[in-house]
């Protein structure tokens, strides 16, 4: 994989749907994690797994029946059906790092690439420089794929890379013919899921025991990342344009671990990581996670799998989570994972609302016009509450809160409440009450919830109040909608989405998360026709980024990390903050893992020295200080990948009440010096708690390249005596 293509693929996978985590603790499936595997000893490793389990269960036959997966390619371990006492017993065996209870995780474009200036016609851009990702392999761990989609045609794509070792696994309505030079591999994993819930029941929900996607999510993410050109694409006429993935000629390897009938088993997810490492992928898109409290990294299968993938040169990209806009909600916080926040693009879907008095209001929807230009009566949800519902339930259109007789044939306007924030819930409630459409008044956001075959128009509170006043002042209030129109370049973008989880990390606050932001709102791409609904929910200067909230505000590094992704600038970053596996070993030591556990994880003798106890010097491209008391010095190392003879000067934007010194303040590279160290000294001049403060450190060569690092502090003062910025 060339350097330029690697720079391309990292940002290309950032436009993923975010998966909403819903953690359920399992009782009978356990993952026995044994760390790094011994090289070229696969058969012996599997035999060891069986022998260990045999001593616990009494015989090899019982062990063979109990084991669901042997993890043997990227790391050592196995998943098995065990009792709680058996799991506790095997946890004490030599070589076992940790025994992890299986968990079930629930599931969390025609404009976005143009918005990021990712255009093939730009001669010095990343698309031509990287040959559109040709030769790169993207692994997608998700709900599978719908191979017949035009996004996955293999026209003008060369031979499958010779290094590919994967397979096209057969299953229900999916065989070898469904793979091609675009979809070069497909696997599916269900043993962990079925060990928890029994045989997959397809009588109540459409699903396939294969890599075929019945949900749509995997198809969507795959086409967004590497879909082929599809001319004149649209969503039923909305958002019409040329649909394409970021890496048009990259190959796709599909790993189906999530099922329409109920989530994604961590035992299955870890098996997908294990196979993908052996198959030969270059990048893994794994948009899964679990909400706080976050488990220790040796108990988190995403952290475990991604650690071994990254150690082998595979980049792993994950979502930041869907629990925003509240602080400390970010997930997937391991420093070896690229964690991505969701942002908006400069496209909105406007729906005109006309009241009976000819007053025109505007809302957002994906409204296809079934009830267009026809007046309907409109009622306020609280006025038609059912006998069993209180006013608050009805106001938000909570499930079962409306009187069906009074709602029948009417448009119902609902208002977001503390208890009921979902337009989709309101839509379902009004539909079940035989209404014809819903207007959902809520906090200001560009995130559109689409009810597929039922008009759902989202408005802000001001518009909702105007409509409510019209209803109150009119004897027979009526309303009509016009079909949705696509508007480009008329709104401020990018903005960090309201739902996008925010930092700092609740598990490792010295590691700034998320890492960066990328489009993740209203991204339209390929979908599975078997899916019962379309979930189209959930893009240079960081100082210009806003964050949706209550109220909206200027974004900071806890919202967007290092800033918004800029693929074209990734070609020539100038300087890099290198991270190698030994850095992550030090990090694991700092998290309190003992010598034995860390040695097993990396499969080499490791002593966790006292110097490893602090995370402040981890060579991240950001600086996060959980609590600044008095003075603190951090160290970093940068590598020059620009012109051999380069000179960079430090520029600091210090937050109020913090003195910042960089030493040395000038970095000079030449033919013999490509790496240089520097220290940043911080001194707090505040005495009373004041919360979080933000600044930045930027290295500039004065010609082409700049490298900017976000700096965040938790301060113990609210009285700023002075702001001092000294560069030595």
PDB file of C-alpha atoms in Angstrom, residues 234-450:
ATOM      1  CA  UNK A 234     -31.161  10.289  -5.789  1.00  0.00           C
ATOM      2  CA  UNK A 235     -33.427   9.318  -2.954  1.00  0.00           C
ATOM      3  CA  UNK A 236     -36.698   9.189  -4.828  1.00  0.00           C
ATOM      4  CA  UNK A 237     -35.798  12.434  -6.560  1.00  0.00           C
ATOM      5  CA  UNK A 238     -34.263  14.145  -3.524  1.00  0.00           C
ATOM      6  CA  UNK A 239     -30.528  14.960  -3.328  1.00  0.00           C
ATOM      7  CA  UNK A 240     -30.007  14.098  -6.968  1.00  0.00           C
ATOM      8  CA  UNK A 241     -26.423  13.910  -8.200  1.00  0.00           C
ATOM      9  CA  UNK A 242     -23.463  11.672  -8.947  1.00  0.00           C
ATOM     10  CA  UNK A 243     -23.174   9.143  -6.125  1.00  0.00           C
ATOM     11  CA  UNK A 244     -19.698   7.820  -5.393  1.00  0.00           C
ATOM     12  CA  UNK A 245     -17.560   6.487  -2.645  1.00  0.00           C
ATOM     13  CA  UNK A 246     -14.391   8.229  -1.574  1.00  0.00           C
ATOM     14  CA  UNK A 247     -12.093   5.459  -2.806  1.00  0.00           C
ATOM     15  CA  UNK A 248     -13.726   4.514  -6.099  1.00  0.00           C
ATOM     16  CA  UNK A 249     -11.294   1.722  -6.910  1.00  0.00           C
ATOM     17  CA  UNK A 250     -10.663   0.359  -3.445  1.00  0.00           C
ATOM     18  CA  UNK A 251     -11.810  -3.198  -2.766  1.00  0.00           C
ATOM     19  CA  UNK A 252     -14.329  -4.211  -0.127  1.00  0.00           C
ATOM     20  CA  UNK A 253     -14.069  -7.079   2.350  1.00  0.00           C
ATOM     21  CA  UNK A 254     -17.355  -7.616   4.191  1.00  0.00           C
ATOM     22  CA  UNK A 255     -17.622  -9.007   7.729  1.00  0.00           C
ATOM     23  CA  UNK A 256     -21.231  -9.374   8.836  1.00  0.00           C
ATOM     24  CA  UNK A 257     -21.544  -9.423  12.641  1.00  0.00           C
ATOM     25  CA  UNK A 258     -24.796  -7.515  13.228  1.00  0.00           C
ATOM     26  CA  UNK A 259     -28.253  -8.986  12.756  1.00  0.00           C
ATOM     27  CA  UNK A 260     -31.648  -7.444  12.111  1.00  0.00           C
ATOM     28  CA  UNK A 261     -33.240  -9.405  14.935  1.00  0.00           C
ATOM     29  CA  UNK A 262     -31.002  -8.069  17.668  1.00  0.00           C
ATOM     30  CA  UNK A 263     -27.524  -6.638  17.633  1.00  0.00           C
ATOM     31  CA  UNK A 264     -23.906  -7.696  17.384  1.00  0.00           C
ATOM     32  CA  UNK A 265     -22.194 -10.251  19.624  1.00  0.00           C
ATOM     33  CA  UNK A 266     -18.729  -9.311  20.882  1.00  0.00           C
ATOM     34  CA  UNK A 267     -17.572 -12.920  20.383  1.00  0.00           C
ATOM     35  CA  UNK A 268     -18.554 -12.606  16.708  1.00  0.00           C
ATOM     36  CA  UNK A 269     -16.949  -9.174  16.405  1.00  0.00           C
ATOM     37  CA  UNK A 270     -13.649 -10.469  17.737  1.00  0.00           C
ATOM     38  CA  UNK A 271     -13.769 -13.369  15.256  1.00  0.00           C
ATOM     39  CA  UNK A 272     -14.203 -10.846  12.443  1.00  0.00           C
ATOM     40  CA  UNK A 273     -11.138  -8.925  13.652  1.00  0.00           C
ATOM     41  CA  UNK A 274      -9.148 -12.152  13.783  1.00  0.00           C
ATOM     42  CA  UNK A 275     -10.071 -13.160  10.227  1.00  0.00           C
ATOM     43  CA  UNK A 276      -9.645  -9.670   8.766  1.00  0.00           C
ATOM     44  CA  UNK A 277      -6.082  -9.464  10.071  1.00  0.00           C
ATOM     45  CA  UNK A 278      -5.252 -12.719   8.316  1.00  0.00           C
ATOM     46  CA  UNK A 279      -7.211 -11.850   5.148  1.00  0.00           C
ATOM     47  CA  UNK A 280      -5.048  -8.822   4.342  1.00  0.00           C
ATOM     48  CA  UNK A 281      -7.219  -5.711   4.789  1.00  0.00           C
ATOM     49  CA  UNK A 282      -5.562  -2.277   4.961  1.00  0.00           C
ATOM     50  CA  UNK A 283      -8.281  -0.435   6.891  1.00  0.00           C
ATOM     51  CA  UNK A 284     -11.147  -1.549   9.105  1.00  0.00           C
ATOM     52  CA  UNK A 285     -14.392   0.398   9.480  1.00  0.00           C
ATOM     53  CA  UNK A 286     -15.983  -0.701  12.750  1.00  0.00           C
ATOM     54  CA  UNK A 287     -18.717   1.708  13.767  1.00  0.00           C
ATOM     55  CA  UNK A 288     -19.686  -0.013  17.012  1.00  0.00           C
ATOM     56  CA  UNK A 289     -19.254   0.773  20.663  1.00  0.00           C
ATOM     57  CA  UNK A 290     -20.717   0.803  24.142  1.00  0.00           C
ATOM     58  CA  UNK A 291     -21.860   3.634  26.343  1.00  0.00           C
ATOM     59  CA  UNK A 292     -20.190   4.646  29.634  1.00  0.00           C
ATOM     60  CA  UNK A 293     -19.113   3.293  32.001  1.00  0.00           C
ATOM     61  CA  UNK A 294     -16.382   2.233  29.604  1.00  0.00           C
ATOM     62  CA  UNK A 295     -14.704  -1.107  30.348  1.00  0.00           C
ATOM     63  CA  UNK A 296     -10.958  -1.510  30.806  1.00  0.00           C
ATOM     64  CA  UNK A 297      -9.231  -1.908  27.458  1.00  0.00           C
ATOM     65  CA  UNK A 298      -8.475  -5.605  28.108  1.00  0.00           C
ATOM     66  CA  UNK A 299     -12.219  -6.142  28.565  1.00  0.00           C
ATOM     67  CA  UNK A 300     -13.276  -4.226  25.435  1.00  0.00           C
ATOM     68  CA  UNK A 301     -13.299  -6.439  22.338  1.00  0.00           C
ATOM     69  CA  UNK A 302     -13.078  -3.426  20.035  1.00  0.00           C
ATOM     70  CA  UNK A 303      -9.967  -2.219  21.840  1.00  0.00           C
ATOM     71  CA  UNK A 304      -8.515  -5.743  21.856  1.00  0.00           C
ATOM     72  CA  UNK A 305      -9.169  -6.474  18.184  1.00  0.00           C
ATOM     73  CA  UNK A 306      -8.065  -3.049  16.998  1.00  0.00           C
ATOM     74  CA  UNK A 307      -4.857  -3.206  19.078  1.00  0.00           C
ATOM     75  CA  UNK A 308      -3.682  -6.309  17.244  1.00  0.00           C
ATOM     76  CA  UNK A 309      -4.856  -4.949  13.888  1.00  0.00           C
ATOM     77  CA  UNK A 310      -2.984  -1.654  14.326  1.00  0.00           C
ATOM     78  CA  UNK A 311       0.127  -3.529  15.472  1.00  0.00           C
ATOM     79  CA  UNK A 312       0.091  -5.145  12.015  1.00  0.00           C
ATOM     80  CA  UNK A 313      -0.306  -1.872  10.137  1.00  0.00           C
ATOM     81  CA  UNK A 314      -4.098  -1.938   9.758  1.00  0.00           C
ATOM     82  CA  UNK A 315      -5.821   1.368  10.510  1.00  0.00           C
ATOM     83  CA  UNK A 316      -9.052   1.044  12.526  1.00  0.00           C
ATOM     84  CA  UNK A 317     -11.721   3.756  12.303  1.00  0.00           C
ATOM     85  CA  UNK A 318     -14.603   3.910  14.790  1.00  0.00           C
ATOM     86  CA  UNK A 319     -17.443   6.253  15.671  1.00  0.00           C
ATOM     87  CA  UNK A 320     -17.347   8.579  18.653  1.00  0.00           C
ATOM     88  CA  UNK A 321     -20.876   7.627  19.723  1.00  0.00           C
ATOM     89  CA  UNK A 322     -24.402   9.051  19.695  1.00  0.00           C
ATOM     90  CA  UNK A 323     -24.755  10.404  23.236  1.00  0.00           C
ATOM     91  CA  UNK A 324     -24.078  14.103  22.588  1.00  0.00           C
ATOM     92  CA  UNK A 325     -24.052  16.892  23.259  1.00  0.00           C
ATOM     93  CA  UNK A 326     -23.052  15.933  26.794  1.00  0.00           C
ATOM     94  CA  UNK A 327     -19.422  15.809  27.923  1.00  0.00           C
ATOM     95  CA  UNK A 328     -17.517  12.621  28.758  1.00  0.00           C
ATOM     96  CA  UNK A 329     -19.784  10.507  26.532  1.00  0.00           C
ATOM     97  CA  UNK A 330     -17.238   9.704  23.804  1.00  0.00           C
ATOM     98  CA  UNK A 331     -16.602   5.993  23.231  1.00  0.00           C
ATOM     99  CA  UNK A 332     -13.861   3.983  21.487  1.00  0.00           C
ATOM    100  CA  UNK A 333     -11.206   5.966  23.331  1.00  0.00           C
ATOM    101  CA  UNK A 334      -8.153   3.713  22.900  1.00  0.00           C
ATOM    102  CA  UNK A 335      -5.302   5.789  21.431  1.00  0.00           C
ATOM    103  CA  UNK A 336      -4.711   3.282  18.630  1.00  0.00           C
ATOM    104  CA  UNK A 337      -8.255   3.823  17.274  1.00  0.00           C
ATOM    105  CA  UNK A 338      -9.144   6.749  15.003  1.00  0.00           C
ATOM    106  CA  UNK A 339     -12.322   8.024  16.666  1.00  0.00           C
ATOM    107  CA  UNK A 340     -14.579  10.207  14.532  1.00  0.00           C
ATOM    108  CA  UNK A 341     -17.247  12.738  15.501  1.00  0.00           C
ATOM    109  CA  UNK A 342     -20.208  13.409  13.194  1.00  0.00           C
ATOM    110  CA  UNK A 343     -20.572  16.742  11.405  1.00  0.00           C
ATOM    111  CA  UNK A 344     -22.993  18.319   8.968  1.00  0.00           C
ATOM    112  CA  UNK A 345     -22.522  19.343   5.342  1.00  0.00           C
ATOM    113  CA  UNK A 346     -23.870  22.364   3.439  1.00  0.00           C
ATOM    114  CA  UNK A 347     -27.017  20.608   2.228  1.00  0.00           C
ATOM    115  CA  UNK A 348     -30.472  20.761   3.747  1.00  0.00           C
ATOM    116  CA  UNK A 349     -33.846  19.360   2.729  1.00  0.00           C
ATOM    117  CA  UNK A 350     -36.413  22.148   2.968  1.00  0.00           C
ATOM    118  CA  UNK A 351     -40.144  21.527   3.176  1.00  0.00           C
ATOM    119  CA  UNK A 352     -42.497  24.503   2.867  1.00  0.00           C
ATOM    120  CA  UNK A 353     -45.430  24.577   5.284  1.00  0.00           C
ATOM    121  CA  UNK A 354     -48.451  26.710   4.358  1.00  0.00           C
ATOM    122  CA  UNK A 355     -51.027  27.552   7.004  1.00  0.00           C
ATOM    123  CA  UNK A 356     -54.659  28.269   6.251  1.00  0.00           C
ATOM    124  CA  UNK A 357     -54.051  32.022   6.712  1.00  0.00           C
ATOM    125  CA  UNK A 358     -51.352  31.848   3.968  1.00  0.00           C
ATOM    126  CA  UNK A 359     -48.547  32.215   6.495  1.00  0.00           C
ATOM    127  CA  UNK A 360     -45.561  30.194   5.243  1.00  0.00           C
ATOM    128  CA  UNK A 361     -43.166  28.398   7.549  1.00  0.00           C
ATOM    129  CA  UNK A 362     -40.177  26.184   6.734  1.00  0.00           C
ATOM    130  CA  UNK A 363     -39.230  22.802   8.079  1.00  0.00           C
ATOM    131  CA  UNK A 364     -36.933  19.931   7.207  1.00  0.00           C
ATOM    132  CA  UNK A 365     -38.005  16.551   5.953  1.00  0.00           C
ATOM    133  CA  UNK A 366     -37.520  13.892   3.349  1.00  0.00           C
ATOM    134  CA  UNK A 367     -41.093  14.346   2.184  1.00  0.00           C
ATOM    135  CA  UNK A 368     -41.878  12.828  -1.191  1.00  0.00           C
ATOM    136  CA  UNK A 369     -45.183  14.582  -1.783  1.00  0.00           C
ATOM    137  CA  UNK A 370     -47.853  11.984  -1.075  1.00  0.00           C
ATOM    138  CA  UNK A 371     -49.943  14.620   0.701  1.00  0.00           C
ATOM    139  CA  UNK A 372     -48.496  17.611  -1.152  1.00  0.00           C
ATOM    140  CA  UNK A 373     -50.525  20.780  -1.702  1.00  0.00           C
ATOM    141  CA  UNK A 374     -53.639  19.420  -0.031  1.00  0.00           C
ATOM    142  CA  UNK A 375     -54.995  21.093   3.094  1.00  0.00           C
ATOM    143  CA  UNK A 376     -55.558  18.947   6.183  1.00  0.00           C
ATOM    144  CA  UNK A 377     -56.856  19.819   9.576  1.00  0.00           C
ATOM    145  CA  UNK A 378     -54.152  20.286  12.205  1.00  0.00           C
ATOM    146  CA  UNK A 379     -54.367  19.626  15.938  1.00  0.00           C
ATOM    147  CA  UNK A 380     -52.032  20.106  18.884  1.00  0.00           C
ATOM    148  CA  UNK A 381     -51.059  16.767  20.428  1.00  0.00           C
ATOM    149  CA  UNK A 382     -51.691  17.895  24.002  1.00  0.00           C
ATOM    150  CA  UNK A 383     -55.281  18.801  23.056  1.00  0.00           C
ATOM    151  CA  UNK A 384     -56.035  15.255  21.899  1.00  0.00           C
ATOM    152  CA  UNK A 385     -54.449  13.271  24.707  1.00  0.00           C
ATOM    153  CA  UNK A 386     -55.835   9.809  25.360  1.00  0.00           C
ATOM    154  CA  UNK A 387     -57.602   9.148  28.632  1.00  0.00           C
ATOM    155  CA  UNK A 388     -54.606   7.247  30.026  1.00  0.00           C
ATOM    156  CA  UNK A 389     -51.946   9.809  29.062  1.00  0.00           C
ATOM    157  CA  UNK A 390     -50.896  12.937  30.891  1.00  0.00           C
ATOM    158  CA  UNK A 391     -50.283  16.255  29.143  1.00  0.00           C
ATOM    159  CA  UNK A 392     -46.500  15.840  28.948  1.00  0.00           C
ATOM    160  CA  UNK A 393     -46.763  12.426  27.299  1.00  0.00           C
ATOM    161  CA  UNK A 394     -49.219  13.721  24.722  1.00  0.00           C
ATOM    162  CA  UNK A 395     -47.230  16.927  24.096  1.00  0.00           C
ATOM    163  CA  UNK A 396     -44.255  14.852  22.935  1.00  0.00           C
ATOM    164  CA  UNK A 397     -46.454  12.237  21.208  1.00  0.00           C
ATOM    165  CA  UNK A 398     -45.162   9.405  23.356  1.00  0.00           C
ATOM    166  CA  UNK A 399     -46.336   5.943  22.445  1.00  0.00           C
ATOM    167  CA  UNK A 400     -50.069   5.469  22.998  1.00  0.00           C
ATOM    168  CA  UNK A 401     -50.626   9.029  24.217  1.00  0.00           C
ATOM    169  CA  UNK A 402     -53.112  10.228  21.557  1.00  0.00           C
ATOM    170  CA  UNK A 403     -56.873   9.823  21.121  1.00  0.00           C
ATOM    171  CA  UNK A 404     -57.278   8.002  17.821  1.00  0.00           C
ATOM    172  CA  UNK A 405     -60.726   9.423  17.165  1.00  0.00           C
ATOM    173  CA  UNK A 406     -59.489  13.008  17.431  1.00  0.00           C
ATOM    174  CA  UNK A 407     -56.251  12.350  15.524  1.00  0.00           C
ATOM    175  CA  UNK A 408     -57.809  10.507  12.584  1.00  0.00           C
ATOM    176  CA  UNK A 409     -57.168  12.234   9.263  1.00  0.00           C
ATOM    177  CA  UNK A 410     -55.343  15.146  10.922  1.00  0.00           C
ATOM    178  CA  UNK A 411     -51.829  16.552  10.957  1.00  0.00           C
ATOM    179  CA  UNK A 412     -50.588  16.469  14.552  1.00  0.00           C
ATOM    180  CA  UNK A 413     -47.998  18.889  15.911  1.00  0.00           C
ATOM    181  CA  UNK A 414     -45.875  17.560  18.788  1.00  0.00           C
ATOM    182  CA  UNK A 415     -43.192  19.239  20.912  1.00  0.00           C
ATOM    183  CA  UNK A 416     -40.021  17.632  22.115  1.00  0.00           C
ATOM    184  CA  UNK A 417     -40.024  17.020  25.857  1.00  0.00           C
ATOM    185  CA  UNK A 418     -37.410  15.897  28.344  1.00  0.00           C
ATOM    186  CA  UNK A 419     -38.839  12.388  28.204  1.00  0.00           C
ATOM    187  CA  UNK A 420     -39.615  12.171  24.470  1.00  0.00           C
ATOM    188  CA  UNK A 421     -36.999  13.530  22.047  1.00  0.00           C
ATOM    189  CA  UNK A 422     -37.462  11.312  18.997  1.00  0.00           C
ATOM    190  CA  UNK A 423     -39.304  12.410  15.831  1.00  0.00           C
ATOM    191  CA  UNK A 424     -39.533   8.738  14.861  1.00  0.00           C
ATOM    192  CA  UNK A 425     -41.429   7.879  18.044  1.00  0.00           C
ATOM    193  CA  UNK A 426     -43.793  10.784  17.402  1.00  0.00           C
ATOM    194  CA  UNK A 427     -44.300   9.621  13.811  1.00  0.00           C
ATOM    195  CA  UNK A 428     -45.148   6.114  14.911  1.00  0.00           C
ATOM    196  CA  UNK A 429     -47.545   7.410  17.576  1.00  0.00           C
ATOM    197  CA  UNK A 430     -49.426   9.646  15.119  1.00  0.00           C
ATOM    198  CA  UNK A 431     -49.505   6.908  12.502  1.00  0.00           C
ATOM    199  CA  UNK A 432     -50.994   4.440  14.975  1.00  0.00           C
ATOM    200  CA  UNK A 433     -53.569   7.069  15.956  1.00  0.00           C
ATOM    201  CA  UNK A 434     -54.562   7.285  12.243  1.00  0.00           C
ATOM    202  CA  UNK A 435     -53.157  10.768  11.695  1.00  0.00           C
ATOM    203  CA  UNK A 436     -51.844  11.668   8.239  1.00  0.00           C
ATOM    204  CA  UNK A 437     -48.614  13.482   9.165  1.00  0.00           C
ATOM    205  CA  UNK A 438     -46.628  14.817  12.108  1.00  0.00           C
ATOM    206  CA  UNK A 439     -44.869  18.127  12.693  1.00  0.00           C
ATOM    207  CA  UNK A 440     -42.195  17.679  15.362  1.00  0.00           C
ATOM    208  CA  UNK A 441     -40.988  20.861  17.055  1.00  0.00           C
ATOM    209  CA  UNK A 442     -37.561  20.439  18.633  1.00  0.00           C
ATOM    210  CA  UNK A 443     -34.175  21.991  19.344  1.00  0.00           C
ATOM    211  CA  UNK A 444     -32.460  23.342  16.249  1.00  0.00           C
ATOM    212  CA  UNK A 445     -30.610  20.578  14.384  1.00  0.00           C
ATOM    213  CA  UNK A 446     -29.854  19.538  10.805  1.00  0.00           C
ATOM    214  CA  UNK A 447     -30.266  15.868  11.620  1.00  0.00           C
ATOM    215  CA  UNK A 448     -33.369  14.563   9.851  1.00  0.00           C
ATOM    216  CA  UNK A 449     -35.243  11.486  11.046  1.00  0.00           C
ATOM    217  CA  UNK A 450     -37.019   9.786   8.190  1.00  0.00           C
TER     218      UNK A 450
END
